[in-house]
Amino acid sequence: MIRIAAAAAFALAAAPAQAEEVRYEVGGETFVGWFEGVESPRGLVLIVHDWDGLTDYERRRAGMLAEMGYDAFAVDLFGPDTPTETVDHRRAATGALYDDRARMRTLLEGGLVAARVASSAEGVVAMGYCFGGAAVLEMARGDLGEDVEGYATFHGGLSTPEGQGYSAETPPILVMHGGADASITMDDVAGLSRELEDAGTTYEIQVYSGAPHAFTVFGSDRYQARADEESWDAFTDFLERRLGG
């Protein structure tokens, strides 16, 4: 069962512009998302967090999207009691979902339901960073959400689990990748391209020279302003094409 806290949902829907936590339930478990809404939104963007959980980074990106006229909802795939302070914690949290793809999809669907309740927008684009990018591609392969118009991944995992795949009916996919990414290589990029070509999926891949893995993470030693700005511009264009307005 998927249930959003009704009081929070109505409060969010009534305000012309707001930024607020939204507590919602998936299968009896509580999760805490983040919603930034605008009056007369151009569309809804679903944000899937990196391996450290939903943080100020995703909230900042949600604010950037709200400034562009979109509602933004950052989902929570871990739950508030999952530790993410150390690398081992983060590996455990993401590994549990990589090992249980059915649960990952259920939590993604639950977040999407909560986002739809919070927002008055019709069309949806899902986007994610690193682990969140891999999760967004899981959404694409699972065809989760009949009103999802496209998927975008920033330096995300690109591999496809055995038994899964894309199709010609999969909504368009935008992949933004660092050319110097040592974690997810250009061979991985080429492999995904071949897979999408074989499936007849509409896609676009942007590669940013010299950009390492996690090149969009503000303040980190991997941050590259040029690649971050150019990938955000590419994503902005993608939103315009997929959501209109």
Coordinates of C-alpha atoms in Angstrom, one line a residue:
M1 CA 0.0 0.0 0.0
I2 CA 1.2 3.5 -0.9
R3 CA -0.1 6.3 1.2
I4 CA 1.0 10.0 1.5
A5 CA 0.3 12.0 4.6
A6 CA -2.9 13.8 3.8
A7 CA -2.3 16.9 5.8
A8 CA 1.1 17.5 4.2
A9 CA -0.4 16.9 0.7
F10 CA -3.2 19.4 1.1
A11 CA -1.0 22.0 2.6
L12 CA 1.4 21.7 -0.3
A13 CA -1.3 21.8 -2.9
A14 CA -2.9 24.9 -1.5
A15 CA 0.3 27.1 -1.4
P16 CA 1.3 29.0 -4.6
A17 CA 5.0 28.4 -3.9
Q18 CA 6.6 26.4 -1.2
A19 CA 9.5 24.2 -0.1
E20 CA 8.7 21.5 2.4
E21 CA 9.3 17.9 3.5
V22 CA 6.6 15.4 2.6
R23 CA 6.3 12.2 4.6
Y24 CA 4.8 9.3 2.7
E25 CA 4.4 5.6 3.1
V26 CA 5.2 2.7 0.9
G27 CA 4.2 -0.8 2.1
G28 CA 3.8 0.5 5.7
E29 CA 7.3 2.1 5.7
T30 CA 7.7 5.8 6.2
F31 CA 9.9 7.9 3.8
V32 CA 10.6 11.6 3.8
G33 CA 10.7 13.4 0.4
W34 CA 11.3 17.0 -0.5
F35 CA 8.8 19.1 -2.6
E36 CA 9.3 22.5 -4.1
G37 CA 6.2 23.7 -5.9
V38 CA 5.3 26.7 -8.0
E39 CA 2.0 28.3 -9.2
S40 CA 1.0 26.9 -12.6
P41 CA 3.9 24.5 -13.0
R42 CA 5.3 23.8 -16.4
G43 CA 5.7 20.1 -15.4
L44 CA 7.0 17.9 -12.6
V45 CA 10.6 16.8 -12.2
L46 CA 11.2 13.7 -10.0
I47 CA 14.7 13.8 -8.5
V48 CA 16.4 10.5 -7.3
H49 CA 19.2 11.0 -4.9
D50 CA 22.8 9.8 -4.8
W51 CA 24.1 7.0 -2.5
D52 CA 24.3 9.4 0.5
G53 CA 20.5 9.8 0.5
L54 CA 18.3 12.9 0.1
T55 CA 20.5 15.8 1.2
D56 CA 20.8 19.5 0.7
Y57 CA 22.2 18.8 -2.7
E58 CA 18.9 17.5 -4.0
R59 CA 17.1 20.3 -2.3
R60 CA 19.3 22.8 -4.0
R61 CA 18.6 21.2 -7.4
A62 CA 14.9 21.2 -6.6
G63 CA 15.1 24.9 -5.9
M64 CA 16.8 25.5 -9.2
L65 CA 14.0 23.7 -11.0
A66 CA 11.4 25.7 -9.1
E67 CA 13.1 28.9 -10.3
M68 CA 12.6 27.6 -13.8
G69 CA 8.9 27.1 -13.3
Y70 CA 8.8 23.4 -12.6
D71 CA 7.5 21.5 -9.6
A72 CA 10.3 19.3 -8.2
F73 CA 10.0 16.3 -5.9
A74 CA 13.0 14.6 -4.5
V75 CA 12.2 11.0 -3.5
D76 CA 13.6 9.0 -0.6
L77 CA 14.7 5.5 -1.4
F78 CA 16.4 4.7 1.9
G79 CA 14.0 5.9 4.7
P80 CA 14.9 8.3 7.6
D81 CA 16.5 5.6 9.7
T82 CA 19.1 4.3 7.2
P83 CA 22.6 5.4 8.1
T84 CA 24.6 7.1 5.3
E85 CA 27.4 8.7 7.2
T86 CA 30.2 6.4 6.0
V87 CA 31.2 4.8 2.7
D88 CA 30.3 1.4 4.2
H89 CA 26.9 2.7 5.2
R90 CA 26.3 4.0 1.6
R91 CA 27.5 0.8 0.0
A92 CA 25.1 -1.2 2.2
A93 CA 22.1 1.1 1.5
T94 CA 22.6 1.1 -2.3
G95 CA 23.7 -2.6 -2.4
A96 CA 20.5 -3.7 -0.7
L97 CA 18.5 -2.0 -3.5
Y98 CA 20.8 -3.3 -6.3
D99 CA 20.2 -6.8 -4.9
D100 CA 16.5 -6.3 -4.7
R101 CA 15.3 -4.7 -7.9
A102 CA 11.7 -5.3 -7.2
R103 CA 12.0 -3.3 -4.0
M104 CA 13.8 -0.5 -5.8
R105 CA 11.0 -0.3 -8.3
T106 CA 8.3 -0.3 -5.6
L107 CA 10.0 2.5 -3.8
L108 CA 10.4 4.5 -7.0
E109 CA 6.8 4.0 -7.8
G110 CA 5.9 5.1 -4.2
G111 CA 7.9 8.2 -4.6
L112 CA 6.2 9.0 -7.9
V113 CA 2.8 8.6 -6.3
A114 CA 3.7 11.0 -3.6
A115 CA 5.1 13.5 -6.1
R116 CA 1.8 13.3 -8.1
V117 CA -0.2 14.0 -5.0
A118 CA 2.0 17.0 -4.1
S119 CA 2.0 18.5 -7.5
S120 CA -0.7 19.8 -9.9
A121 CA 1.5 19.2 -12.9
E122 CA 0.6 16.6 -15.5
G123 CA 3.8 15.5 -17.3
V124 CA 6.8 14.1 -15.4
V125 CA 10.5 13.8 -16.2
A126 CA 12.7 11.7 -13.9
M127 CA 16.3 12.6 -13.2
G128 CA 19.0 11.3 -10.9
Y129 CA 22.7 11.6 -9.9
C130 CA 25.1 8.7 -9.7
F131 CA 23.1 6.0 -7.8
G132 CA 20.0 8.0 -8.6
G133 CA 20.9 7.9 -12.3
A134 CA 21.1 4.1 -12.2
A135 CA 17.7 4.1 -10.4
V136 CA 16.2 6.3 -13.1
L137 CA 17.3 3.8 -15.7
E138 CA 15.6 1.1 -13.6
M139 CA 12.5 3.2 -13.9
A140 CA 12.9 3.4 -17.7
R141 CA 13.4 -0.3 -18.1
G142 CA 10.4 -1.0 -15.8
D143 CA 8.1 1.5 -17.6
L144 CA 7.1 2.9 -14.2
G145 CA 4.6 5.7 -14.6
E146 CA 2.3 6.2 -17.5
D147 CA 2.8 10.0 -17.5
V148 CA 6.6 9.9 -17.4
E149 CA 7.8 11.7 -20.5
G150 CA 11.6 11.2 -20.2
Y151 CA 14.5 10.1 -18.1
A152 CA 17.8 11.9 -17.5
T153 CA 20.9 10.6 -15.7
F154 CA 23.9 12.6 -14.6
H155 CA 27.1 10.5 -14.2
G156 CA 24.9 7.5 -13.3
G157 CA 25.4 3.8 -13.4
L158 CA 24.6 2.5 -16.9
S159 CA 24.6 -1.3 -16.7
T160 CA 21.5 -3.4 -17.3
P161 CA 20.8 -6.4 -15.1
E162 CA 20.3 -9.7 -16.7
G163 CA 16.7 -10.2 -17.8
Q164 CA 16.0 -6.5 -18.2
G165 CA 16.0 -4.3 -21.2
Y166 CA 14.6 -1.2 -23.0
S167 CA 12.1 -1.0 -25.8
A168 CA 11.0 1.3 -28.6
E169 CA 8.2 2.5 -26.4
T170 CA 10.6 3.6 -23.6
P171 CA 10.3 7.4 -23.3
P172 CA 13.4 9.3 -24.4
I173 CA 16.6 9.0 -22.3
L174 CA 19.3 11.7 -21.8
V175 CA 22.6 10.5 -20.5
M176 CA 25.2 13.0 -19.3
H177 CA 28.6 11.5 -18.7
G178 CA 32.1 12.6 -17.8
G179 CA 34.8 11.6 -20.3
A180 CA 37.3 11.1 -17.5
D181 CA 34.9 9.0 -15.4
A182 CA 37.0 6.1 -14.0
S183 CA 34.1 4.4 -12.3
I184 CA 31.7 4.2 -15.3
T185 CA 33.9 4.0 -18.4
M186 CA 33.4 5.0 -22.0
D187 CA 33.1 1.3 -22.7
D188 CA 30.0 1.3 -20.5
V189 CA 28.7 4.3 -22.4
A190 CA 29.2 2.5 -25.7
G191 CA 27.6 -0.6 -24.4
L192 CA 24.4 1.3 -23.4
S193 CA 24.3 3.1 -26.7
R194 CA 24.4 -0.3 -28.6
E195 CA 21.7 -1.6 -26.3
L196 CA 19.4 1.4 -26.8
E197 CA 20.1 1.3 -30.6
D198 CA 19.1 -2.4 -30.7
A199 CA 15.9 -1.7 -28.7
G200 CA 14.9 1.2 -30.9
T201 CA 14.8 3.5 -27.9
T202 CA 15.1 7.3 -28.4
Y203 CA 18.2 8.5 -26.6
E204 CA 20.9 11.2 -26.4
I205 CA 24.3 10.9 -24.8
Q206 CA 26.4 13.9 -23.9
V207 CA 30.0 13.4 -22.9
Y208 CA 32.0 16.2 -21.2
S209 CA 35.8 16.0 -21.8
G210 CA 38.0 15.9 -18.7
A211 CA 35.0 15.5 -16.4
P212 CA 35.4 12.9 -13.6
H213 CA 32.7 10.8 -11.9
A214 CA 30.4 13.0 -9.8
F215 CA 31.3 16.2 -11.7
T216 CA 28.1 18.0 -10.7
V217 CA 28.6 17.7 -6.9
F218 CA 29.1 21.3 -5.7
G219 CA 32.1 21.8 -3.4
S220 CA 33.7 18.4 -4.0
D221 CA 37.2 17.9 -5.4
R222 CA 35.5 16.3 -8.4
Y223 CA 33.3 19.2 -9.3
Q224 CA 33.8 20.7 -12.7
A225 CA 31.9 23.9 -13.3
R226 CA 32.0 23.7 -17.2
A227 CA 30.6 20.1 -17.3
D228 CA 28.1 20.9 -14.6
E229 CA 26.8 24.0 -16.4
E230 CA 26.8 22.4 -19.8
S231 CA 25.0 19.3 -18.6
W232 CA 22.4 21.5 -16.8
D233 CA 21.8 23.4 -20.1
A234 CA 21.4 20.0 -21.9
F235 CA 18.9 19.0 -19.2
T236 CA 17.0 22.3 -19.5
D237 CA 16.6 21.8 -23.2
F238 CA 15.4 18.2 -22.5
L239 CA 12.8 19.5 -20.1
E240 CA 11.6 22.0 -22.7
R241 CA 11.2 19.3 -25.3
R242 CA 9.6 16.7 -23.1
L243 CA 7.3 18.9 -20.9
G244 CA 6.8 21.9 -23.2
G245 CA 5.7 25.2 -21.8

